[in-house]
Amino acid sequence: MIVKKAISGVTIECVRGDIASQADITAVVNAANAQLRMGGGVAGAIHRAAGPGLSEECRPLAPIKVGEAVITSGHNLPNRYVIHCLGPVYGRDKPESELLARCYRNALRLAEKHEIDSIAFPAISTGAFGYPVGEAASVAFSTVLEMASGLKYVKRIRFVLHSERDLEIHEKVLQQQQR
Ligand code: AR6
């Protein structure tokens, strides 16, 4: 099932799937490590699908700081761009919610700068970095909803969740958010 919400002409949707298989999206977001290297989870899936050219392009851009975002091309991915974000490690990088919000804000700013029409996010920080999914979803959606009316180019924002449980949590949180 796909849950959609439209706000200020921007569609926000949640789907279950693999961030590396979003062929109809212009930019996918990587839940990166500071060194912008392969890693596990999302970073593993993205680098595997993109091929070694992505690591090469990333090398001079690293390291990045928590909350920061950088953009590269998509290499062998079906997407034109990858936007790499370093999320906070839950319980260590504080304040977590502000640092996580910064990831979404900076990713959307970069997307606007590059005139990107559609972007897909994974649930940044909710895997290896331990951020509880419901809390992270709440930060992600409130940040995106806050920015929606100021977006000129980005018209579609997709959240790609790996498990059915994470999808359900995101759907609930999105439905609860009012603006
Ligand atoms: N597509 C979509 N979501 C996925 C996928 C996928 N292919 N694989 C996992 N997820 P994580 P983080 C979900 O660990 O917490 C990396 O190794 C996963 O279930 O990828 O920001 C990096 O190198 C979870 O809900 O990112 C960093 O060191 C969410 O995506 C570190 O882990 C994020 O999980 C980043 O940790």
PDB file of N, CA and C in Angstrom, residues 5-8 10 12 108 138-151 157 159 173-174 176-179:
ATOM      1  N   LYS A   5       0.276  11.998   0.919  1.00  0.00           N
ATOM      2  CA  LYS A   5      -0.257  13.218   1.489  1.00  0.00           C
ATOM      3  C   LYS A   5       0.235  14.347   0.591  1.00  0.00           C
ATOM      4  N   ALA A   6      -0.642  15.247   0.208  1.00  0.00           N
ATOM      5  CA  ALA A   6      -0.219  16.357  -0.649  1.00  0.00           C
ATOM      6  C   ALA A   6      -0.283  17.635   0.162  1.00  0.00           C
ATOM      7  N   ILE A   7       0.783  18.414   0.094  1.00  0.00           N
ATOM      8  CA  ILE A   7       0.820  19.678   0.821  1.00  0.00           C
ATOM      9  C   ILE A   7       1.568  20.698  -0.024  1.00  0.00           C
ATOM     10  N   SER A   8       0.966  21.851  -0.223  1.00  0.00           N
ATOM     11  CA  SER A   8       1.557  22.920  -1.047  1.00  0.00           C
ATOM     12  C   SER A   8       2.058  22.388  -2.390  1.00  0.00           C
ATOM     13  N   VAL A  10       3.220  19.499  -3.058  1.00  0.00           N
ATOM     14  CA  VAL A  10       4.261  18.476  -2.908  1.00  0.00           C
ATOM     15  C   VAL A  10       3.601  17.182  -2.406  1.00  0.00           C
ATOM     16  N   ILE A  12       3.888  13.644  -0.632  1.00  0.00           N
ATOM     17  CA  ILE A  12       4.752  12.875   0.276  1.00  0.00           C
ATOM     18  C   ILE A  12       4.180  11.469   0.323  1.00  0.00           C
ATOM     19  N   LEU A 108      17.121  18.413   1.180  1.00  0.00           N
ATOM     20  CA  LEU A 108      16.127  19.121   0.353  1.00  0.00           C
ATOM     21  C   LEU A 108      16.710  20.406  -0.238  1.00  0.00           C
ATOM     22  N   SER A 138       8.739  11.004  13.033  1.00  0.00           N
ATOM     23  CA  SER A 138       8.121  12.239  13.443  1.00  0.00           C
ATOM     24  C   SER A 138       9.010  13.444  13.086  1.00  0.00           C
ATOM     25  N   VAL A 139      10.306  13.324  13.323  1.00  0.00           N
ATOM     26  CA  VAL A 139      11.255  14.385  12.963  1.00  0.00           C
ATOM     27  C   VAL A 139      11.307  14.553  11.443  1.00  0.00           C
ATOM     28  N   ALA A 140      11.375  13.434  10.738  1.00  0.00           N
ATOM     29  CA  ALA A 140      11.498  13.479   9.275  1.00  0.00           C
ATOM     30  C   ALA A 140      10.285  14.175   8.662  1.00  0.00           C
ATOM     31  N   PHE A 141       9.088  13.750   9.045  1.00  0.00           N
ATOM     32  CA  PHE A 141       7.887  14.322   8.429  1.00  0.00           C
ATOM     33  C   PHE A 141       7.689  15.780   8.844  1.00  0.00           C
ATOM     34  N   SER A 142       7.928  16.110  10.112  1.00  0.00           N
ATOM     35  CA  SER A 142       7.691  17.504  10.488  1.00  0.00           C
ATOM     36  C   SER A 142       8.664  18.425   9.756  1.00  0.00           C
ATOM     37  N   THR A 143       9.890  17.974   9.531  1.00  0.00           N
ATOM     38  CA  THR A 143      10.868  18.798   8.814  1.00  0.00           C
ATOM     39  C   THR A 143      10.454  18.982   7.355  1.00  0.00           C
ATOM     40  N   VAL A 144      10.058  17.877   6.729  1.00  0.00           N
ATOM     41  CA  VAL A 144       9.673  17.921   5.323  1.00  0.00           C
ATOM     42  C   VAL A 144       8.405  18.768   5.140  1.00  0.00           C
ATOM     43  N   LEU A 145       7.451  18.612   6.039  1.00  0.00           N
ATOM     44  CA  LEU A 145       6.198  19.382   5.939  1.00  0.00           C
ATOM     45  C   LEU A 145       6.452  20.875   6.138  1.00  0.00           C
ATOM     46  N   GLU A 146       7.376  21.184   7.041  1.00  0.00           N
ATOM     47  CA  GLU A 146       7.743  22.581   7.280  1.00  0.00           C
ATOM     48  C   GLU A 146       8.331  23.224   6.035  1.00  0.00           C
ATOM     49  N   MET A 147       9.084  22.434   5.287  1.00  0.00           N
ATOM     50  CA  MET A 147       9.774  22.985   4.114  1.00  0.00           C
ATOM     51  C   MET A 147       8.918  22.979   2.855  1.00  0.00           C
ATOM     52  N   ALA A 148       7.853  22.201   2.858  1.00  0.00           N
ATOM     53  CA  ALA A 148       7.108  21.933   1.614  1.00  0.00           C
ATOM     54  C   ALA A 148       6.689  23.199   0.873  1.00  0.00           C
ATOM     55  N   SER A 149       6.166  24.177   1.611  1.00  0.00           N
ATOM     56  CA  SER A 149       5.633  25.356   0.919  1.00  0.00           C
ATOM     57  C   SER A 149       6.745  26.184   0.261  1.00  0.00           C
ATOM     58  N   GLY A 150       7.995  26.009   0.692  1.00  0.00           N
ATOM     59  CA  GLY A 150       9.103  26.769   0.109  1.00  0.00           C
ATOM     60  C   GLY A 150       9.801  26.032  -1.031  1.00  0.00           C
ATOM     61  N   LEU A 151       9.328  24.843  -1.381  1.00  0.00           N
ATOM     62  CA  LEU A 151      10.016  24.071  -2.421  1.00  0.00           C
ATOM     63  C   LEU A 151       9.536  24.482  -3.811  1.00  0.00           C
ATOM     64  N   ILE A 157       8.221  13.558  -2.726  1.00  0.00           N
ATOM     65  CA  ILE A 157       9.140  13.088  -1.690  1.00  0.00           C
ATOM     66  C   ILE A 157       8.666  11.713  -1.261  1.00  0.00           C
ATOM     67  N   PHE A 159       9.319   8.209   0.972  1.00  0.00           N
ATOM     68  CA  PHE A 159      10.035   7.538   2.064  1.00  0.00           C
ATOM     69  C   PHE A 159      10.013   6.050   1.764  1.00  0.00           C
ATOM     70  N   VAL A 173       2.453   7.835  11.613  1.00  0.00           N
ATOM     71  CA  VAL A 173       3.000   9.143  11.988  1.00  0.00           C
ATOM     72  C   VAL A 173       2.635  10.193  10.937  1.00  0.00           C
ATOM     73  N   LEU A 174       2.705   9.830   9.668  1.00  0.00           N
ATOM     74  CA  LEU A 174       2.372  10.791   8.599  1.00  0.00           C
ATOM     75  C   LEU A 174       0.911  11.204   8.688  1.00  0.00           C
ATOM     76  N   GLN A 176      -0.860  11.313  11.305  1.00  0.00           N
ATOM     77  CA  GLN A 176      -1.096  12.125  12.511  1.00  0.00           C
ATOM     78  C   GLN A 176      -0.624  13.570  12.361  1.00  0.00           C
ATOM     79  N   GLN A 177       0.330  13.774  11.456  1.00  0.00           N
ATOM     80  CA  GLN A 177       0.907  15.120  11.346  1.00  0.00           C
ATOM     81  C   GLN A 177      -0.054  16.045  10.620  1.00  0.00           C
ATOM     82  N   GLN A 178      -0.347  17.149  11.232  1.00  0.00           N
ATOM     83  CA  GLN A 178      -1.284  18.113  10.637  1.00  0.00           C
ATOM     84  C   GLN A 178      -0.551  19.415  10.407  1.00  0.00           C
ATOM     85  N   ARG A 179      -0.824  19.982   9.268  1.00  0.00           N
ATOM     86  CA  ARG A 179      -0.313  21.347   9.053  1.00  0.00           C
ATOM     87  C   ARG A 179      -1.309  22.152   8.275  1.00  0.00           C
TER      88      ARG A 179
END
